[in-house]
Short mmCIF file of C-alpha atoms in Angstrom, two decimals:
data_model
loop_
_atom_site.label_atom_id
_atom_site.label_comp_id
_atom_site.label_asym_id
_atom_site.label_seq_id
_atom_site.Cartn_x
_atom_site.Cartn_y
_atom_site.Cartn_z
CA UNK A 29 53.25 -60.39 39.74
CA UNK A 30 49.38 -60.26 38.81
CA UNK A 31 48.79 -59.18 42.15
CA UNK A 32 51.03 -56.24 42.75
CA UNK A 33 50.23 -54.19 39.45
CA UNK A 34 47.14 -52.93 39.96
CA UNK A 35 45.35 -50.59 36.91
CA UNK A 36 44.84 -46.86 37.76
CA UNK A 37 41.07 -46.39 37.92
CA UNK A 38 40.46 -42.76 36.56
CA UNK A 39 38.99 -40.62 38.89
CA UNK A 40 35.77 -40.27 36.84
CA UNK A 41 35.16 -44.28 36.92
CA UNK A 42 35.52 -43.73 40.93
CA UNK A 43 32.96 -41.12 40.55
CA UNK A 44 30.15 -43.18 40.03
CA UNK A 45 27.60 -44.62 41.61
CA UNK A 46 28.70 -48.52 41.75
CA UNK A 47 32.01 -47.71 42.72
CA UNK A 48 31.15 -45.92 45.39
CA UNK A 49 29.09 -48.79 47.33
CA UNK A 50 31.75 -50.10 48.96
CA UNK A 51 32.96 -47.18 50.39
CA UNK A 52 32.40 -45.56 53.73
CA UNK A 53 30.65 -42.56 54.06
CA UNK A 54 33.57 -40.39 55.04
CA UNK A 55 35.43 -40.97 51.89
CA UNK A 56 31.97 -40.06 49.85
CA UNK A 57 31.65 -37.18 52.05
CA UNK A 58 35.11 -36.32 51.35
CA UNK A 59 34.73 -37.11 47.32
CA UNK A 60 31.18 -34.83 47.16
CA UNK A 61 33.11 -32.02 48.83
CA UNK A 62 35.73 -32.24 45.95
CA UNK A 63 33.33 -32.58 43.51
CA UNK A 64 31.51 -28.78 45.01
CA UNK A 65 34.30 -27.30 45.31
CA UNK A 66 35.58 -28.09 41.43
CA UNK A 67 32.41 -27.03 40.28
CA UNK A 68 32.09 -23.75 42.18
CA UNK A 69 35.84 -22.37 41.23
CA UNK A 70 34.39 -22.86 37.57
CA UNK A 71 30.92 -21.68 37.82
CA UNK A 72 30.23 -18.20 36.78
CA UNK A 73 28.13 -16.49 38.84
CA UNK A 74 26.53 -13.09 38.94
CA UNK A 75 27.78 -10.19 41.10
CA UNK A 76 25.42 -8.36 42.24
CA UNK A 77 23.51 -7.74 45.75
CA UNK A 78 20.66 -10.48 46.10
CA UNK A 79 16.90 -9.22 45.73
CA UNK A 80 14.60 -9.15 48.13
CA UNK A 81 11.20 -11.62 47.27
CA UNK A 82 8.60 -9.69 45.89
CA UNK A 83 5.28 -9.33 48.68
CA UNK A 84 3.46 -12.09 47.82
CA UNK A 85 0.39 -10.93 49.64
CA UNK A 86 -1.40 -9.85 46.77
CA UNK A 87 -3.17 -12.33 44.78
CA UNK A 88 -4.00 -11.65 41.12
CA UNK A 89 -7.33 -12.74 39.71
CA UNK A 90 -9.15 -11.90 36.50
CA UNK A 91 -12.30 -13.69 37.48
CA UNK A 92 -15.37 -11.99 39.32
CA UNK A 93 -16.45 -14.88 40.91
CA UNK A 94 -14.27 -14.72 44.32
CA UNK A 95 -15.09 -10.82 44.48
CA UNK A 96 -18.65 -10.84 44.20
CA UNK A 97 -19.40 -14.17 45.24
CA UNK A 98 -21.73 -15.18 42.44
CA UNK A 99 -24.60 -17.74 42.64
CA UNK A 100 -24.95 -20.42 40.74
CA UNK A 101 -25.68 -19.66 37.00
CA UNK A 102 -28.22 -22.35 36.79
CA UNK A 103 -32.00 -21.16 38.13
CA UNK A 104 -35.41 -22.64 38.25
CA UNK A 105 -38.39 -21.14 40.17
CA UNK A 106 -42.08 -22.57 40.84
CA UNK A 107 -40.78 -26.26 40.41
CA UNK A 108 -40.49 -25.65 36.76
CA UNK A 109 -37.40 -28.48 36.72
CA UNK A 110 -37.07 -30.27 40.20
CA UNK A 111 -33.70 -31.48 39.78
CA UNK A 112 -32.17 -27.75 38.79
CA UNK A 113 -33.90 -26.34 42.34
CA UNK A 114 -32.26 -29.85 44.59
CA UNK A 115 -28.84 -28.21 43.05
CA UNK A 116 -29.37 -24.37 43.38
CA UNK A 117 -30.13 -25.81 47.56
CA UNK A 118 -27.16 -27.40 46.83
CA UNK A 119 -24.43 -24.85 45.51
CA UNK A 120 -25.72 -21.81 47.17
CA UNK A 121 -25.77 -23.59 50.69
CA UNK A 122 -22.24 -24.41 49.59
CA UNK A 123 -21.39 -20.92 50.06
CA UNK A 124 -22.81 -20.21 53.34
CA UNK A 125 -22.08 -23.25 54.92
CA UNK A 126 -18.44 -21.83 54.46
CA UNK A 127 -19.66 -18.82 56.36
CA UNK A 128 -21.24 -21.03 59.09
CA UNK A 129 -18.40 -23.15 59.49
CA UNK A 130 -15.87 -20.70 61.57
CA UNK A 131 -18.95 -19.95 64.01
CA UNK A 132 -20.55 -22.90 65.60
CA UNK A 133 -19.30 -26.17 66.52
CA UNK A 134 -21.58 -28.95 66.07
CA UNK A 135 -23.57 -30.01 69.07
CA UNK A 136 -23.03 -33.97 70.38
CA UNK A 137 -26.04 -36.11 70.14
CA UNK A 138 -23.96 -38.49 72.52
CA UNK A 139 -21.94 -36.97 75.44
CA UNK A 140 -18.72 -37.81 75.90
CA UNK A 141 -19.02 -40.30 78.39
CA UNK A 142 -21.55 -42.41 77.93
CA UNK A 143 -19.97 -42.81 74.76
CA UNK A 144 -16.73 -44.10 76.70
CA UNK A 145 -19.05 -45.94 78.68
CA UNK A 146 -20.22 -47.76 75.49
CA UNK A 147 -17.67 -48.52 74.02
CA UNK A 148 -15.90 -50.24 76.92
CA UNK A 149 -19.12 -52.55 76.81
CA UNK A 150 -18.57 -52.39 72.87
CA UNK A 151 -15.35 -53.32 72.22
CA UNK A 152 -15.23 -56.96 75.08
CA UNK A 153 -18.93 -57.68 73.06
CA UNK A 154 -17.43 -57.88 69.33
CA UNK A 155 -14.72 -58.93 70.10
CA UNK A 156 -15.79 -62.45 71.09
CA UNK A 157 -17.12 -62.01 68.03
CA UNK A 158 -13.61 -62.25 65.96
CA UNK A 159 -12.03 -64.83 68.14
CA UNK A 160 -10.72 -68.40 66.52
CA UNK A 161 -12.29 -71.81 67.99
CA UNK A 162 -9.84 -72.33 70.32
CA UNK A 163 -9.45 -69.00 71.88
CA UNK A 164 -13.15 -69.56 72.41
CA UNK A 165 -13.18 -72.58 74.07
CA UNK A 166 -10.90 -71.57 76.16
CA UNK A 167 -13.42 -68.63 76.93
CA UNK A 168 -15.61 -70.99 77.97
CA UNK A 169 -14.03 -72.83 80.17
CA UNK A 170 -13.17 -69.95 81.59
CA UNK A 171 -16.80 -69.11 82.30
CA UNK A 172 -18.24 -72.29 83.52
CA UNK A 173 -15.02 -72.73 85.84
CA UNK A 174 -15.57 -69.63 87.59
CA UNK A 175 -18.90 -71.03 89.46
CA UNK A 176 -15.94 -73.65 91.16
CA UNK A 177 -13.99 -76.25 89.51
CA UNK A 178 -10.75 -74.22 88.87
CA UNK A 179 -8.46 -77.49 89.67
CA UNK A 180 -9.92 -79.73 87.52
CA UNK A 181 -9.06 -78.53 84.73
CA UNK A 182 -5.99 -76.76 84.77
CA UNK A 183 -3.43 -78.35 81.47
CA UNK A 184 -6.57 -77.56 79.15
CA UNK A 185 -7.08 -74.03 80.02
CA UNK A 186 -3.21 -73.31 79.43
CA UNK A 187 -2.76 -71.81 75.76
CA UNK A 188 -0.67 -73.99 73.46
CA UNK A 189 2.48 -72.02 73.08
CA UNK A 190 4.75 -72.00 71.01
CA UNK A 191 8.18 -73.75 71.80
CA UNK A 192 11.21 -72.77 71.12
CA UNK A 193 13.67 -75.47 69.77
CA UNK A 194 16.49 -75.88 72.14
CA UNK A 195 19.65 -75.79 70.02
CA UNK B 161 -18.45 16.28 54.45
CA UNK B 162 -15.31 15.54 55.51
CA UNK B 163 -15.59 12.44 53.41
CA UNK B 164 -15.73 13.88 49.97
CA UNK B 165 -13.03 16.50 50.89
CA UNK B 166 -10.74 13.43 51.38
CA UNK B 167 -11.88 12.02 47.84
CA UNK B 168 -11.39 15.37 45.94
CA UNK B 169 -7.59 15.34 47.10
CA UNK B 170 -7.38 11.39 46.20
CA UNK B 171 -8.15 12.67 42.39
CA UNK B 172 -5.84 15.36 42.55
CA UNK B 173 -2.88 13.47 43.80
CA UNK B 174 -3.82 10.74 41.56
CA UNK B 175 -3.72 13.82 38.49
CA UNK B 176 -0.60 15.40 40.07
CA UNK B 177 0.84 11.52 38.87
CA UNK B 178 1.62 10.34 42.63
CA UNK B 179 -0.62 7.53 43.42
CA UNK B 180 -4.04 7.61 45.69
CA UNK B 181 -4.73 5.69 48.64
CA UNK B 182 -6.45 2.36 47.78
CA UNK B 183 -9.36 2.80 50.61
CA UNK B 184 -9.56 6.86 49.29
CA UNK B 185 -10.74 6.02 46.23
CA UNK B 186 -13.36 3.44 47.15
CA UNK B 187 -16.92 3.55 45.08
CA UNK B 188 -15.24 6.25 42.73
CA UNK B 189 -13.99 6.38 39.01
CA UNK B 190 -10.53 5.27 38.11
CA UNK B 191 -9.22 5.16 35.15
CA UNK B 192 -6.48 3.31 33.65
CA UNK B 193 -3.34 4.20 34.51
CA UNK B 194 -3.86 5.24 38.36
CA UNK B 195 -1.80 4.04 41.29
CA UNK B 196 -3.69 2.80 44.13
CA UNK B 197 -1.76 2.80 47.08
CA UNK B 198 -1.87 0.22 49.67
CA UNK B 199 -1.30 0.36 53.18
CA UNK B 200 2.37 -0.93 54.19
CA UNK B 201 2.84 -4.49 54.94
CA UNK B 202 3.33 -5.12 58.80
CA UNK B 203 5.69 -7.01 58.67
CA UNK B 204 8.00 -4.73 57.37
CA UNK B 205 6.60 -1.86 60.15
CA UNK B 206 7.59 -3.78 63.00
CA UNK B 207 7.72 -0.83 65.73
CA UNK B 208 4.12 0.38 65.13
CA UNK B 209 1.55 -1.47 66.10
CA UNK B 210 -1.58 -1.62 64.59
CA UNK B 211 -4.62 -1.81 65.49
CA UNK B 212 -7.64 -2.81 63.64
CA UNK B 213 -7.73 -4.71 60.18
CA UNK B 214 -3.78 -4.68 60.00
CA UNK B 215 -3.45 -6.37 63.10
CA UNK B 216 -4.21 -10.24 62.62
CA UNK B 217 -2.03 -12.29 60.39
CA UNK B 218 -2.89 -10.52 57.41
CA UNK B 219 -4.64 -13.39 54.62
CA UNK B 220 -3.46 -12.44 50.66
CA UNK B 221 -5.27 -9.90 49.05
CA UNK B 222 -7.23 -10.27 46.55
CA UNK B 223 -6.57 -8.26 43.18
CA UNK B 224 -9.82 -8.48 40.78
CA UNK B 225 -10.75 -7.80 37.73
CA UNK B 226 -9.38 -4.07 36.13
CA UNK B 227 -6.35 -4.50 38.78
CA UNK B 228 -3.14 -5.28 38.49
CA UNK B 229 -0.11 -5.25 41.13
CA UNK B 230 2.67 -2.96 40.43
CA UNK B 231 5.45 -2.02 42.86
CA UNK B 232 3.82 0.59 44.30
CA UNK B 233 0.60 -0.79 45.27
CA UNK B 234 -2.09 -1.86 42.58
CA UNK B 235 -2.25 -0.40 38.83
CA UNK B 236 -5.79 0.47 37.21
CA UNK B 237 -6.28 -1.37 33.62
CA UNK B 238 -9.58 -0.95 33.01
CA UNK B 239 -12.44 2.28 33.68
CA UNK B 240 -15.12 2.16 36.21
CA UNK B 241 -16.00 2.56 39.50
CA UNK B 242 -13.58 0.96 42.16
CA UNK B 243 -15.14 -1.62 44.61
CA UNK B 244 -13.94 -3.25 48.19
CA UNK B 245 -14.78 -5.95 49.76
CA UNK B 246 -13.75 -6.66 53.82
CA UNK B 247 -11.57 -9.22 54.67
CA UNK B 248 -13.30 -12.48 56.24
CA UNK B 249 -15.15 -15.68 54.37
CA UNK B 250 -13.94 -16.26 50.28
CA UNK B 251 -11.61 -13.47 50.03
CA UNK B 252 -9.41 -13.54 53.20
CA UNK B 253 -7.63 -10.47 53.38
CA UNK B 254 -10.36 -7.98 51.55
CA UNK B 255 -10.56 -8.06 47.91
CA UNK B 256 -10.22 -4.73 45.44
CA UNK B 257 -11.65 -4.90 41.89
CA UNK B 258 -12.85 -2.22 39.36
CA UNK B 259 -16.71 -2.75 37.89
CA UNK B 260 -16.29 -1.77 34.85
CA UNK B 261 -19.11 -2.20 31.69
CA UNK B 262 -18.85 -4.43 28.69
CA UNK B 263 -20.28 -6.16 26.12
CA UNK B 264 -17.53 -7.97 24.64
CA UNK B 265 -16.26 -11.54 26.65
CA UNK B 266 -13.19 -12.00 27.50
CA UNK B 267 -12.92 -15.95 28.46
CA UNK B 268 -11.68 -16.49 31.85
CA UNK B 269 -10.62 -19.41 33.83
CA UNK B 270 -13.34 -21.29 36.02
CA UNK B 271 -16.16 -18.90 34.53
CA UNK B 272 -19.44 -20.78 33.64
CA UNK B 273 -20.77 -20.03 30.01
CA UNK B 274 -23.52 -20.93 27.36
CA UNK B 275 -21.67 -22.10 24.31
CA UNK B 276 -23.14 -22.84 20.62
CA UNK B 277 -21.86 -25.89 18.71
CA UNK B 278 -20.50 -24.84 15.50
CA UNK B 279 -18.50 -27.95 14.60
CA UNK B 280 -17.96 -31.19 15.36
CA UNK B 281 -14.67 -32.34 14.92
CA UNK B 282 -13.25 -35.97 15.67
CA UNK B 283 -13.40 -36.14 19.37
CA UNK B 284 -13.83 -32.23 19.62
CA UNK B 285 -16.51 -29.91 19.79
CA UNK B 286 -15.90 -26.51 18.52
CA UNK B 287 -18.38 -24.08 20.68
CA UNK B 288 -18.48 -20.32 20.18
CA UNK B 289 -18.76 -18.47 23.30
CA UNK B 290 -18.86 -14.72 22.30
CA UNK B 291 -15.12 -14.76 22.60
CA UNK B 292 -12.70 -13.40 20.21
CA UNK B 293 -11.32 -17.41 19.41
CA UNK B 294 -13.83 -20.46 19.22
CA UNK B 295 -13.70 -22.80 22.56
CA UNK B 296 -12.91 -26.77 22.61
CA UNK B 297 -14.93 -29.27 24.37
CA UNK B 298 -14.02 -32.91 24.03
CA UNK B 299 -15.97 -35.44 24.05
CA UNK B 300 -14.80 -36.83 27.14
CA UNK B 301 -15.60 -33.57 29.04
CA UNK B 302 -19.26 -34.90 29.80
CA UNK B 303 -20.41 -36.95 32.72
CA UNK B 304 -20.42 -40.83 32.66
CA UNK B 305 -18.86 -40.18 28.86
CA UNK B 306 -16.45 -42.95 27.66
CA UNK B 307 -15.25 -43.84 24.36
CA UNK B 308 -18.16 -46.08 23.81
CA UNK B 309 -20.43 -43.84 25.40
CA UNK B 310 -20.18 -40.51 23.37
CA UNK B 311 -23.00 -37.52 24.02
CA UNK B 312 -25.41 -37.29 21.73
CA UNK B 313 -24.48 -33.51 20.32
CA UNK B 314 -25.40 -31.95 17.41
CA UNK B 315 -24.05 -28.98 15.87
CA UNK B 316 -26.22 -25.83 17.02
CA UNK B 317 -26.88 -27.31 20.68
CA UNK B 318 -26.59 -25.47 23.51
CA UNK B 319 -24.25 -26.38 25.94
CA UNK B 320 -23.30 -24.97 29.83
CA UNK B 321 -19.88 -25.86 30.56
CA UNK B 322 -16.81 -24.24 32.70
CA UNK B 323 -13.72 -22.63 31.52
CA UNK B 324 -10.13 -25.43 31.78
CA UNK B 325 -8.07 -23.05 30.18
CA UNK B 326 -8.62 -19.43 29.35
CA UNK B 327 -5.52 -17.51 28.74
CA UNK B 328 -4.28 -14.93 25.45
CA UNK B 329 -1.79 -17.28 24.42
CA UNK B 330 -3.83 -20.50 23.96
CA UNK B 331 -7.44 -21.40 22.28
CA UNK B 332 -10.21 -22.19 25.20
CA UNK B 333 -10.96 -25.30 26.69
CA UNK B 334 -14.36 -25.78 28.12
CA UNK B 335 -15.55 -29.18 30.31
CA UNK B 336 -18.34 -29.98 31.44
CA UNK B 337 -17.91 -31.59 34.58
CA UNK B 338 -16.29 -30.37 37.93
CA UNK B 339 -13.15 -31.79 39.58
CA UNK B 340 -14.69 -33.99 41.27
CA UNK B 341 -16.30 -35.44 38.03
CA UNK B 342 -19.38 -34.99 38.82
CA UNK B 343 -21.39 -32.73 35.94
CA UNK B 344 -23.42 -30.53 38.74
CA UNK B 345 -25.79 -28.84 36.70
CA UNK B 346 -23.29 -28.38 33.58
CA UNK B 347 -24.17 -30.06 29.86
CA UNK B 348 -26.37 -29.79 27.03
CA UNK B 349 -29.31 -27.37 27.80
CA UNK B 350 -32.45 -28.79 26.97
CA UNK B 351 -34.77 -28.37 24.05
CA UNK B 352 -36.64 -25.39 23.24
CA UNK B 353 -36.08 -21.88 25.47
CA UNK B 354 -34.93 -18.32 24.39
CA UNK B 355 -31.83 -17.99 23.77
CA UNK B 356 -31.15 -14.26 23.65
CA UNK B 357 -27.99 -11.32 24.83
CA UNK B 358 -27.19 -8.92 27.51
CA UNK B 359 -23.98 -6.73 28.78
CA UNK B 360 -21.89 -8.45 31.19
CA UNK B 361 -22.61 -6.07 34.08
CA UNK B 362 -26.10 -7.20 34.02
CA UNK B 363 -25.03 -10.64 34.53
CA UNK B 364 -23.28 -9.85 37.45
CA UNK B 365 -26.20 -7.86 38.74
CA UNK B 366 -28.31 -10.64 38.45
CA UNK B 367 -26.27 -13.47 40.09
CA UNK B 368 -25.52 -11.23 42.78
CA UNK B 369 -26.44 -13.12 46.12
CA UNK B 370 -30.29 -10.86 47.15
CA UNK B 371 -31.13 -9.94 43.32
CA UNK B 372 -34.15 -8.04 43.77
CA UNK B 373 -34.83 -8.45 39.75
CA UNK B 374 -34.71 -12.55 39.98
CA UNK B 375 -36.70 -12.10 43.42
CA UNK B 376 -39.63 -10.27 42.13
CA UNK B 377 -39.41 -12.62 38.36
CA UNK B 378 -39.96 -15.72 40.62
CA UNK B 379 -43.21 -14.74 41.99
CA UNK B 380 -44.74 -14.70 38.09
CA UNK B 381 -44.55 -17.71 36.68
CA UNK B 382 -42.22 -20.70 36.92
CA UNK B 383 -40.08 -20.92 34.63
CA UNK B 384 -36.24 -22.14 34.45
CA UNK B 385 -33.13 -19.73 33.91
CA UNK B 386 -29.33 -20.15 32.89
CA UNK B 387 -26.92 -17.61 32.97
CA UNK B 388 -23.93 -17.43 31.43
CA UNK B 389 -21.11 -15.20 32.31
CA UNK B 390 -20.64 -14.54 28.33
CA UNK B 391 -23.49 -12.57 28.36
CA UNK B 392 -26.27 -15.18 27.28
CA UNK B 393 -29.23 -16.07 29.37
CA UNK B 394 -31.41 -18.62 28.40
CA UNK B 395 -34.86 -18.66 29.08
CA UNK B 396 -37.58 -21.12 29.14
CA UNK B 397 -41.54 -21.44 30.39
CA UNK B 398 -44.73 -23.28 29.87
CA UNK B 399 -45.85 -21.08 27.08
CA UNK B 400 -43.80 -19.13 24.66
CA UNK B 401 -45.96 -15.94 25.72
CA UNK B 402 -44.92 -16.29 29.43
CA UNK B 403 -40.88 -16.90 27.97
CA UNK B 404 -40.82 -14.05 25.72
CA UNK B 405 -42.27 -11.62 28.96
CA UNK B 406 -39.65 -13.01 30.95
CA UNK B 407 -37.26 -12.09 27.96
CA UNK B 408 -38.21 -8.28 27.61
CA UNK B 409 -38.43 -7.99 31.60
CA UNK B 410 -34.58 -9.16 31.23
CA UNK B 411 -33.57 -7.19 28.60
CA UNK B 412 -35.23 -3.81 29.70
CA UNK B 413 -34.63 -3.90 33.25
CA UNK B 414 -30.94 -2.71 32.84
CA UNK B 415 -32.20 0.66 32.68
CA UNK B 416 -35.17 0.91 34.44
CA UNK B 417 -35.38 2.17 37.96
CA UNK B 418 -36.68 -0.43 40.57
CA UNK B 419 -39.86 1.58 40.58
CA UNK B 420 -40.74 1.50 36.67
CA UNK B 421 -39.85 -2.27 37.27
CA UNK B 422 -42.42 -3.07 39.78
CA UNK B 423 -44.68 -1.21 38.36
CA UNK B 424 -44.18 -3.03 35.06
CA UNK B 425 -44.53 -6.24 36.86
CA UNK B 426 -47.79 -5.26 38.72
CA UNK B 427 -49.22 -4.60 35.51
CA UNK B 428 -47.98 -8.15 34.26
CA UNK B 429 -49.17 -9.96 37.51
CA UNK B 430 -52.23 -8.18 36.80
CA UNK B 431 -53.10 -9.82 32.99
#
């Protein structure tokens, strides 16, 4: 008897957000699309023809600092204050270095290739570098077996893997 | 010839009340209330191509000072002479402004002034900057400041800081660091100096990039300079003679010819 009546869930209460967990996304799809289409029959909207977005090429500024491109307000001449003269270099290179920028590409003191070259070299170097003990040994062995004794040897040189349990 | 024909008719369309073209009216007077015209946006005159400064992706242009944008094109506010600048480097797209002549500051975002300390209050300096409202600084503003730390700022200091917020609705707020926190030349200006006024336009004459006025002053003596776009410069040298020369140069070179200037100064190089 407990089983069969079941309460009526109000359609709010299925609305939200834990309830709708368990569903599948078609029903939410289906319950957001009800949910739109409620609201827009009610919403009150304006009727008339949509404006066009106003040119927004044309930047408004009330400072004269972009037009005229100002130095620095801060001067000092004859080495009257070192430190103010290390920042007018500063700030005013700022400026033209932005001019300098677009034009020339900065030159290489390394070509290209002999920095691949190095790095090949690099990279096998430093990496010993970050290897554990074992890997090392290993390494090793690897290195003194190559002037003959490659049977010798040959369980030790294996890396212990890991082994899967059989079930 | 053919030039100043073209300007005569920009004036009288401008008086007939239709607006002038923007490049017309270049290095002449406007006053408030013209329409400058600009020339169409390509992308709406998609047949016609065109060639030269309207062809590349067009940056935004910039609207300065004295300018505002109005549907037609840009609307005059202020009087003076109207300027242009080519597009390419700061102001992509060419920049329009009017230099106009004042006395009176009007506080501006990002502009660098000289501020007095009138008051200290709590955590909040109260600095007057020739505006019509007095300007906040906090405390905090300062490099390496921290509530344990506090600058050591007395009440008639002089003080270089930015603009944070400059608008007609709100009091100013004035820091004294960058973005990047780093104080770059901003702060408490140091003791002794001349503190003393000019007009605005001189300001801007003098921080222009090759100042002739600044040129020729650094061959005197040395001496150490702030200028601040309110108006104020401050002054200082090794002797108070050598500062107050410095001072009259300032003062009086506004109106004197670049001649009567280097002659002045050959007389002073000559002492």
């Amino acid at each position: 008897m407990a089983g069969e009546v079941k309460t009526k869930l109000s359609k709010n209460l299925l609305r939200m957000k834990f309830m709708q967990r368990g569903l599948d996304s078609q029903t939410k799809k289906q319950l957001e699309e009800e949910e739109k289409k409620i609201i827009s029959e009610e919403h009150w909207y304006l009727d008339l023809p949509d404006l066009k977005e106003k040119e927004s090429f044309i930047i408004e500024e009330r400072s004269f600092m972009p037009c005229e491109d100002l130095l620095y307000g801060r001067m000092s001449f004859k080495g009257f204050n070192p430190e103010i003269e290390k920042l007018m270099i500063q700030m005013n290179s700022r400026c033209k270095e932005e001019e300098i920028e677009v034009d020339d590409k900065m030159e290489a003191d390394v070509s290209d290739e002999e920095m691949a070259r190095r790095y090949e070299t690099l990279v096998g170097t430093i990496g010993k570098k970050f290897l554990r003990k074992r890997d090392q040994r290993v390494l090793q062995d690897e290195d003194e077996d190559e002037d003959g004794n490659n049977n010798t040897r040959p369980s030790k040189k294996a890396k212990k893997k890991f082994l899967k349990p059989q079930d | 010839m053919r030039g100043s024909r073209r300007r005569v008719g920009a004036c009288a369309a401008m008086a007939a009340g239709r607006g002038a073209e923007a490049e017309a009216c270049v290095g002449q007077v406007v006053l408030p209330g013209d329409v400058l015209l600009l020339p169409a946006h390509p992308d709406e005159d998609a047949e016609r191509l065109r060639l030269g400064a309207g062809a590349a992706p067009r940056g935004r242009l910039l609207c300065g000072p004295g300018l505002r944008r109005c549907t037609a094109g840009l609307l005059v506010t202020k009087c003076g002479l109207l300027r242009h600048r080519q597009a390419g480097g700061s102001a992509a797209g060419g920049a329009y402004w009017v230099d106009s002549q004042q006395k009176r500051y009007v506080p501006v975002k990002g502009d660098h002034v000289i501020g007095i300390v009138t008051a200290k209050a709590g955590d909040v300096f109260k600095l007057d900057v020739g505006g019509s409202e007095q300007a906040s600084l906090s405390y905090l503003a300062f490099e390496g400041a921290t509530k344990r730390n506090r600058p050591n700022v007395q009440v008639g200091d002089l003080i270089y800081g930015q603009f944070l917020v400059a608008n007609k609705d709100m009091e100013p707020e004035m820091v004294c660091i960058d973005s990047s926190g780093r104080s770059s030349g901003m702060g408490i200006i140091g003791q002794d100096g001349f503190l003393f006024k000019v007009s605005l336009g001189l300001i801007r004459k003098l921080l222009a990039p090759k100042c002739e006025i600044i040129q020729e002053l650094s061959q005197l003596y040395p001496f150490e300079l702030v200028l601040g776009m309110n108006g104020r410069i401050w002054v200082k040298a090794k002797t108070v003679q050598q500062t107050l020369i410095i001072v009259n140069i300032l003062e009086a070179c506004e109106y004197m010819t670049a001649e009567q200037r280097k002659q002045a100064l050959a007389k002073l190089s000559g002492n």
